Tab-separated table of C-alpha atoms in Angstrom:
chain	number	residue	atom	x	y	z
T	1	MET	CA	-0.163	0.089	0.045
T	2	SER	CA	1.261	3.467	-0.884
T	3	ASP	CA	2.249	6.057	1.625
T	4	THR	CA	-1.176	7.683	1.598
T	5	ILE	CA	-3.817	7.646	4.721
T	6	ALA	CA	-4.933	4.030	4.911
T	7	LYS	CA	-8.678	2.857	4.852
T	8	SER	CA	-9.272	1.971	8.437
T	9	CYS	CA	-12.136	0.724	10.574
T	10	CYS	CA	-10.383	2.019	13.491
T	11	ALA	CA	-11.853	4.176	16.009
T	12	PRO	CA	-12.663	7.982	15.964
T	13	ALA	CA	-10.801	9.570	18.843
T	14	ARG	CA	-11.701	12.283	21.278
T	15	SER	CA	-10.055	15.892	21.477
T	16	GLY	CA	-7.884	14.370	24.202
T	17	ASP	CA	-8.319	17.688	26.042
T	18	SER	CA	-10.892	16.685	28.633
T	19	ALA	CA	-10.191	16.572	32.209
T	20	ARG	CA	-8.213	13.303	33.293
T	21	PRO	CA	-9.934	10.772	35.715
T	22	GLN	CA	-10.140	10.564	39.101
T	23	ALA	CA	-6.165	10.520	40.246
T	24	GLN	CA	-7.504	8.018	42.766
T	25	ASP	CA	-4.397	5.491	44.230
T	26	PRO	CA	-7.488	2.694	45.374
T	27	MET	CA	-6.375	1.000	48.565
T	28	ALA	CA	-8.370	-1.933	47.847
T	29	ARG	CA	-6.587	-4.691	45.598
T	30	GLU	CA	-7.411	-7.681	43.496
T	31	SER	CA	-7.694	-10.651	45.734
T	32	ASP	CA	-8.769	-13.271	42.917
T	33	PRO	CA	-6.853	-12.442	40.013
T	34	PRO	CA	-7.086	-14.508	36.817
T	35	GLU	CA	-4.987	-16.712	34.894
T	36	ARG	CA	-1.248	-15.345	34.095
T	37	VAL	CA	0.750	-16.681	31.593
T	38	GLN	CA	4.909	-16.894	31.949
T	39	ILE	CA	6.533	-15.364	29.065
T	40	PRO	CA	9.973	-16.256	28.846
T	41	GLY	CA	12.654	-13.529	27.810
T	42	GLY	CA	15.266	-13.570	25.401
T	43	ARG	CA	15.784	-12.265	22.060
T	44	GLY	CA	12.323	-10.131	21.204
T	45	LEU	CA	11.332	-9.338	17.727
T	46	ILE	CA	9.632	-5.949	16.631
T	47	GLY	CA	8.143	-4.958	13.576
T	48	THR	CA	8.140	-6.502	9.943
T	49	ASP	CA	9.963	-6.469	6.706
T	50	ARG	CA	6.964	-7.138	4.829
T	51	PRO	CA	4.650	-4.033	5.636
T	52	GLU	CA	0.854	-4.172	4.581
T	53	LEU	CA	0.562	-0.397	5.884
T	54	PRO	CA	3.936	1.610	5.804
T	55	ILE	CA	2.428	4.718	6.647
T	56	ASP	CA	1.384	3.141	10.521
T	57	GLY	CA	4.917	2.641	11.357
T	58	GLU	CA	5.387	-1.438	10.914
T	59	ALA	CA	8.582	-1.436	9.362
T	60	PRO	CA	11.561	-2.337	9.788
T	61	LEU	CA	11.884	-5.973	11.588
T	62	ARG	CA	14.438	-5.159	14.571
T	63	GLN	CA	15.518	-7.069	17.706
T	64	THR	CA	15.512	-5.974	21.030
T	65	ARG	CA	16.157	-7.862	24.489
T	66	ILE	CA	12.938	-9.258	26.544
T	67	LYS	CA	12.970	-9.412	30.124
T	68	PRO	CA	10.656	-12.348	31.580
T	69	PHE	CA	7.269	-10.954	32.178
T	70	ALA	CA	3.643	-12.555	33.101
T	71	MET	CA	1.052	-11.640	30.757
T	72	ASP	CA	-3.013	-12.176	31.234
T	73	ALA	CA	-4.177	-14.921	29.525
T	74	THR	CA	-6.824	-12.817	27.904
T	75	THR	CA	-7.981	-9.304	28.049
T	76	VAL	CA	-9.792	-7.942	30.902
T	77	THR	CA	-13.494	-9.182	30.873
T	78	ASN	CA	-16.519	-7.527	32.353
T	79	ALA	CA	-16.783	-9.696	35.414
T	80	ARG	CA	-12.931	-9.020	36.217
T	81	PHE	CA	-14.010	-5.041	35.336
T	82	ARG	CA	-17.309	-5.245	37.367
T	83	ARG	CA	-15.083	-5.876	40.471
T	84	PHE	CA	-12.602	-3.324	40.329
T	85	ILE	CA	-15.671	-0.986	40.062
T	86	ALA	CA	-17.353	-2.136	42.786
T	87	ALA	CA	-13.977	-2.427	45.210
T	88	THR	CA	-12.946	1.230	44.129
T	89	GLY	CA	-16.044	3.190	43.094
T	90	TYR	CA	-14.219	4.454	39.912
T	91	VAL	CA	-16.257	6.414	37.004
T	92	THR	CA	-14.703	5.720	33.607
T	93	ASP	CA	-14.286	8.167	31.132
T	94	ALA	CA	-17.303	7.561	29.071
T	95	GLU	CA	-19.285	7.288	32.507
T	96	ARG	CA	-17.966	10.988	33.057
T	97	LEU	CA	-18.336	12.101	29.429
T	98	GLY	CA	-21.366	10.982	28.971
T	99	ASN	CA	-21.026	9.021	25.686
T	100	SER	CA	-18.924	6.815	23.644
T	101	PHE	CA	-18.412	5.589	20.218
T	102	VAL	CA	-20.590	2.777	19.313
T	103	PHE	CA	-20.244	0.628	15.793
T	104	ALA	CA	-23.211	1.741	14.040
T	105	ASN	CA	-24.220	-2.549	13.289
T	106	LEU	CA	-24.636	-3.352	16.840
T	107	LEU	CA	-27.045	-0.690	17.485
T	108	PRO	CA	-30.927	-2.313	17.150
T	109	PRO	CA	-32.642	-1.322	14.126
T	110	ASP	CA	-35.316	0.496	15.667
T	111	PHE	CA	-32.614	2.511	17.881
T	112	PRO	CA	-32.911	6.253	18.121
T	113	PRO	CA	-31.178	8.343	15.659
T	114	THR	CA	-27.209	8.766	16.800
T	115	GLN	CA	-24.572	11.307	15.631
T	116	ALA	CA	-22.530	9.585	13.057
T	117	VAL	CA	-18.790	10.643	12.832
T	118	ALA	CA	-18.342	12.092	10.026
T	119	ALA	CA	-14.666	10.507	8.605
T	120	VAL	CA	-15.975	7.143	9.622
T	121	PRO	CA	-20.066	7.035	9.527
T	122	TRP	CA	-19.998	3.512	10.747
T	123	TRP	CA	-19.369	5.153	14.208
T	124	ARG	CA	-21.889	6.724	16.179
T	125	VAL	CA	-22.025	8.646	19.186
T	126	VAL	CA	-24.192	7.455	21.833
T	127	ASP	CA	-25.408	8.717	24.897
T	128	GLY	CA	-24.804	6.812	28.080
T	129	ALA	CA	-22.789	4.144	26.386
T	130	SER	CA	-19.945	2.799	28.605
T	131	TRP	CA	-18.772	-0.510	29.957
T	132	ALA	CA	-21.540	-1.390	31.760
T	133	GLU	CA	-24.273	-0.187	28.835
T	134	PRO	CA	-22.747	-0.756	25.933
T	135	LEU	CA	-25.107	0.194	23.769
T	136	GLY	CA	-26.436	3.105	25.701
T	137	PRO	CA	-28.987	2.934	28.652
T	138	GLY	CA	-30.568	-0.331	29.420
T	139	SER	CA	-28.402	-2.438	27.344
T	140	GLY	CA	-26.956	-4.077	30.254
T	141	GLU	CA	-27.598	-7.649	29.133
T	142	ALA	CA	-25.232	-6.541	26.595
T	143	CYS	CA	-22.281	-6.905	28.968
T	144	PRO	CA	-21.807	-10.727	29.492
T	145	ASP	CA	-19.176	-11.580	32.376
T	146	GLU	CA	-16.942	-13.668	30.109
T	147	TYR	CA	-16.540	-11.042	26.942
T	148	PRO	CA	-14.033	-8.403	27.117
T	149	VAL	CA	-14.599	-4.946	28.506
T	150	VAL	CA	-15.010	-2.424	26.125
T	151	HIS	CA	-15.978	1.411	26.131
T	152	VAL	CA	-12.873	1.950	28.429
T	153	SER	CA	-9.886	4.302	27.574
T	154	TRP	CA	-6.041	3.946	28.256
T	155	ASN	CA	-6.511	6.420	30.863
T	156	ASP	CA	-9.284	4.054	32.842
T	157	ALA	CA	-6.791	1.212	32.081
T	158	GLN	CA	-4.151	2.808	33.805
T	159	VAL	CA	-6.210	3.006	36.713
T	160	PHE	CA	-7.667	-0.506	36.584
T	161	ALA	CA	-3.591	-1.755	36.292
T	162	ARG	CA	-2.910	0.191	39.721
T	163	TRP	CA	-5.729	-1.888	41.721
T	164	ALA	CA	-4.613	-4.953	39.658
T	165	GLU	CA	-0.805	-4.248	40.341
T	166	GLY	CA	-0.074	-4.740	37.002
T	167	ARG	CA	0.836	-2.352	34.182
T	168	LEU	CA	0.071	-2.241	30.257
T	169	PRO	CA	2.936	-4.036	28.164
T	170	THR	CA	5.145	-2.061	25.994
T	171	GLU	CA	4.785	-2.873	21.909
T	172	ALA	CA	7.992	-5.115	22.132
T	173	GLU	CA	6.338	-7.302	25.083
T	174	TYR	CA	3.199	-7.602	23.086
T	175	GLU	CA	4.900	-8.921	20.037
T	176	HIS	CA	7.395	-10.995	21.685
T	177	ALA	CA	4.054	-12.639	23.451
T	178	ALA	CA	2.020	-12.593	20.187
T	179	ARG	CA	4.856	-14.289	18.457
T	180	GLY	CA	4.541	-17.673	20.714
T	181	GLY	CA	8.351	-18.133	20.215
T	182	GLN	CA	7.530	-18.907	16.802
T	183	GLY	CA	9.956	-16.096	15.502
T	184	ASP	CA	9.021	-13.867	12.520
T	185	VAL	CA	5.676	-15.041	11.676
T	186	ARG	CA	2.609	-12.645	10.526
T	187	PHE	CA	-0.186	-14.239	13.060
T	188	PRO	CA	0.277	-15.962	16.588
T	189	TRP	CA	-0.743	-19.001	14.731
T	190	GLY	CA	1.953	-18.554	12.182
T	191	ASP	CA	1.684	-17.151	8.507
T	192	ALA	CA	-1.783	-18.721	7.452
T	193	GLU	CA	-3.774	-16.102	6.154
T	194	PRO	CA	-7.809	-16.351	7.633
T	195	ASN	CA	-9.985	-15.608	4.841
T	196	ASP	CA	-13.706	-15.811	3.878
T	197	SER	CA	-14.103	-19.475	3.466
T	198	ASP	CA	-12.681	-21.918	5.493
T	199	HIS	CA	-9.825	-20.312	8.004
T	200	PHE	CA	-11.144	-18.532	10.990
T	201	PRO	CA	-8.361	-18.589	13.517
T	202	CYS	CA	-9.330	-15.224	14.981
T	203	ASN	CA	-12.784	-12.769	15.279
T	204	ILE	CA	-12.224	-10.655	12.296
T	205	TRP	CA	-14.552	-9.315	9.553
T	206	GLN	CA	-15.946	-11.407	7.024
T	207	GLY	CA	-17.714	-9.810	4.038
T	208	GLN	CA	-18.115	-6.635	2.704
T	209	PHE	CA	-17.009	-4.128	5.434
T	210	PRO	CA	-19.043	-2.378	6.598
T	211	ARG	CA	-22.425	-3.037	5.323
T	212	HIS	CA	-22.695	-7.010	5.952
T	213	ASP	CA	-20.512	-9.111	8.238
T	214	LEU	CA	-21.355	-12.885	7.106
T	215	GLY	CA	-20.171	-13.833	10.933
T	216	LEU	CA	-18.758	-17.063	9.632
T	217	ASP	CA	-16.261	-17.370	12.410
T	218	GLY	CA	-19.063	-17.952	14.622
T	219	HIS	CA	-19.490	-14.117	15.813
T	220	ARG	CA	-20.741	-10.736	14.831
T	221	GLY	CA	-19.042	-8.037	17.258
T	222	ALA	CA	-17.012	-9.322	20.175
T	223	ALA	CA	-16.333	-12.894	21.120
T	224	PRO	CA	-15.923	-14.236	24.935
T	225	ALA	CA	-12.459	-13.297	25.960
T	226	ARG	CA	-11.503	-17.362	26.099
T	227	SER	CA	-12.246	-18.354	22.639
T	228	PHE	CA	-10.383	-19.319	19.466
T	229	ALA	CA	-7.709	-21.282	20.100
T	230	PRO	CA	-4.445	-19.782	22.001
T	231	ASN	CA	-1.258	-19.085	20.414
T	232	ALA	CA	1.955	-21.252	21.633
T	233	TYR	CA	2.022	-19.459	25.277
T	234	GLY	CA	-1.509	-19.698	25.958
T	235	LEU	CA	-2.433	-16.200	25.173
T	236	TYR	CA	-6.112	-15.661	23.667
T	237	HIS	CA	-7.032	-13.163	21.106
T	238	MET	CA	-3.618	-11.828	20.483
T	239	VAL	CA	-5.166	-10.360	17.216
T	240	GLY	CA	-8.653	-9.821	16.537
T	241	ASN	CA	-11.667	-9.253	18.610
T	242	ILE	CA	-10.558	-5.906	20.661
T	243	TRP	CA	-7.869	-3.377	20.035
T	244	GLN	CA	-5.516	-3.714	23.034
T	245	TYR	CA	-4.022	-0.476	24.898
T	246	THR	CA	0.046	-0.579	25.329
T	247	ALA	CA	1.730	1.649	27.192
T	248	GLN	CA	3.735	3.775	24.840
T	249	PRO	CA	2.637	6.960	22.969
T	250	PHE	CA	1.924	6.440	19.239
T	251	LYS	CA	5.007	7.676	17.209
T	252	VAL	CA	5.734	6.707	13.594
T	253	LYS	CA	9.437	7.595	12.741
T	254	SER	CA	9.985	8.769	9.150
T	255	LEU	CA	11.353	11.421	7.455
T	256	LYS	CA	8.402	11.377	4.458
T	257	LYS	CA	6.421	14.428	4.595
T	258	SER	CA	3.095	12.542	3.595
T	259	VAL	CA	3.846	10.245	6.893
T	260	GLN	CA	4.296	13.256	9.103
T	261	ARG	CA	1.215	15.140	7.504
T	262	ALA	CA	-0.965	12.127	8.148
T	263	HIS	CA	0.244	11.922	11.765
T	264	ALA	CA	0.399	15.304	12.493
T	265	ASP	CA	-2.425	15.671	14.610
T	266	LYS	CA	-1.874	12.584	16.598
T	267	VAL	CA	0.155	14.162	19.625
T	268	GLY	CA	-0.634	12.547	22.598
T	269	TYR	CA	-2.061	9.531	21.230
T	270	LYS	CA	-1.466	6.021	22.833
T	271	LEU	CA	-0.503	2.879	21.042
T	272	ALA	CA	-2.807	0.046	20.442
T	273	LYS	CA	-2.275	-3.472	18.918
T	274	GLY	CA	-3.944	-6.170	17.683
T	275	GLY	CA	-6.699	-4.906	15.694
T	276	SER	CA	-10.425	-6.385	16.022
T	277	PHE	CA	-13.446	-7.779	15.056
T	278	LEU	CA	-14.055	-4.871	12.666
T	279	CYS	CA	-10.807	-5.893	10.872
T	280	HIS	CA	-10.473	-7.405	6.933
T	281	ALA	CA	-7.499	-7.676	4.620
T	282	SER	CA	-9.825	-5.323	2.362
T	283	TYR	CA	-10.228	-2.609	4.553
T	284	CYS	CA	-8.421	-2.637	7.624
T	285	TYR	CA	-5.936	-5.027	7.403
T	286	ARG	CA	-4.462	-4.722	11.190
T	287	TYR	CA	-5.076	-8.176	12.623
T	288	ARG	CA	-1.484	-8.617	12.407
T	289	ILE	CA	1.251	-8.562	14.974
T	290	ALA	CA	3.553	-5.971	13.441
T	291	ALA	CA	-0.040	-4.042	12.807
T	292	ARG	CA	-0.799	-0.577	15.318
T	293	THR	CA	-2.915	2.076	15.749
T	294	GLY	CA	-3.334	5.057	18.186
T	295	SER	CA	-6.145	6.843	19.855
T	296	THR	CA	-6.476	9.926	22.537
T	297	PRO	CA	-6.259	8.692	26.443
T	298	ASP	CA	-9.731	9.300	26.488
T	299	SER	CA	-11.156	7.501	23.955
T	300	THR	CA	-13.702	4.749	24.011
T	301	THR	CA	-15.258	2.686	21.731
T	302	SER	CA	-17.013	-0.787	20.792
T	303	HIS	CA	-13.757	-2.359	20.493
T	304	GLN	CA	-11.041	-1.036	22.414
T	305	GLY	CA	-9.994	-3.055	25.554
T	306	PHE	CA	-6.744	-4.384	27.398
T	307	ARG	CA	-4.729	-6.869	29.231
T	308	LEU	CA	-2.248	-6.265	31.880
T	309	VAL	CA	1.440	-8.045	32.250
T	310	TYR	CA	3.257	-8.267	35.187
T	311	ASP	CA	6.970	-8.005	36.165
T	312	VAL	CA	8.764	-11.119	37.609
T	313	LYS	CA	11.005	-10.692	40.477
T	314	GLY	CA	14.493	-12.380	40.708
């Protein structure tokens, strides 16, 4: 793909200038943490020499040293986030700001009119949408315990991480874990491409985006956090399902003026990895390990969540 603005299902962003959430450091701590996977250290790979979206800064492939760490086997679920809210009384950015971005196809046909986002009209601003009511007021049934929590911001993830005594991963840690010890592979399972006919290793879009999702992988929208086969390290959904925040700013190192122009308005953006259920090779080919995107720290959508990593002592 040429160095032009890449077509994308990725989320719209808030202005990023809203007030920060409560700077609380909850005294309560997580008492029953979920499964953590031990990730070995050593030589880590980051990036790719086979970029599909060079404008995103996917290339080149390079090496870095990784210390051993532990990582959540799944993204943070609604059940786990609910325990966090009950323990701390925290108010998320979406709740505080009063709305969130919802993918239009998730809304029922009789849903009241909503404001579309001009550049990406399949995203709608829905008043009252939040992690607990993902389609707006009265939609609590759309928040099953075993599904990944969404409509959470990078700010929210940071506060949750303090409570859980973990942190968001770096990009290098994320890619190292996603590769599962397989070396320079494109996907967590290897190099075999997902398709719209018979190979569905992750939860992405099948069909014509954004009009019709065939749901051939068994899901229209997000899938449960522990579904599809895990990678060789035992990690679920390292690509597909929902975007996952990292600890780092979204930066693209390039001297090309076209690339600089494309990202000039992304000062303060935070980096996310993994792609989501809205990705498809024909439109947003970002369900690859090296793929990347960014959003403002207070942005919240139907397909953004996170998982934590934990430092290993000794």
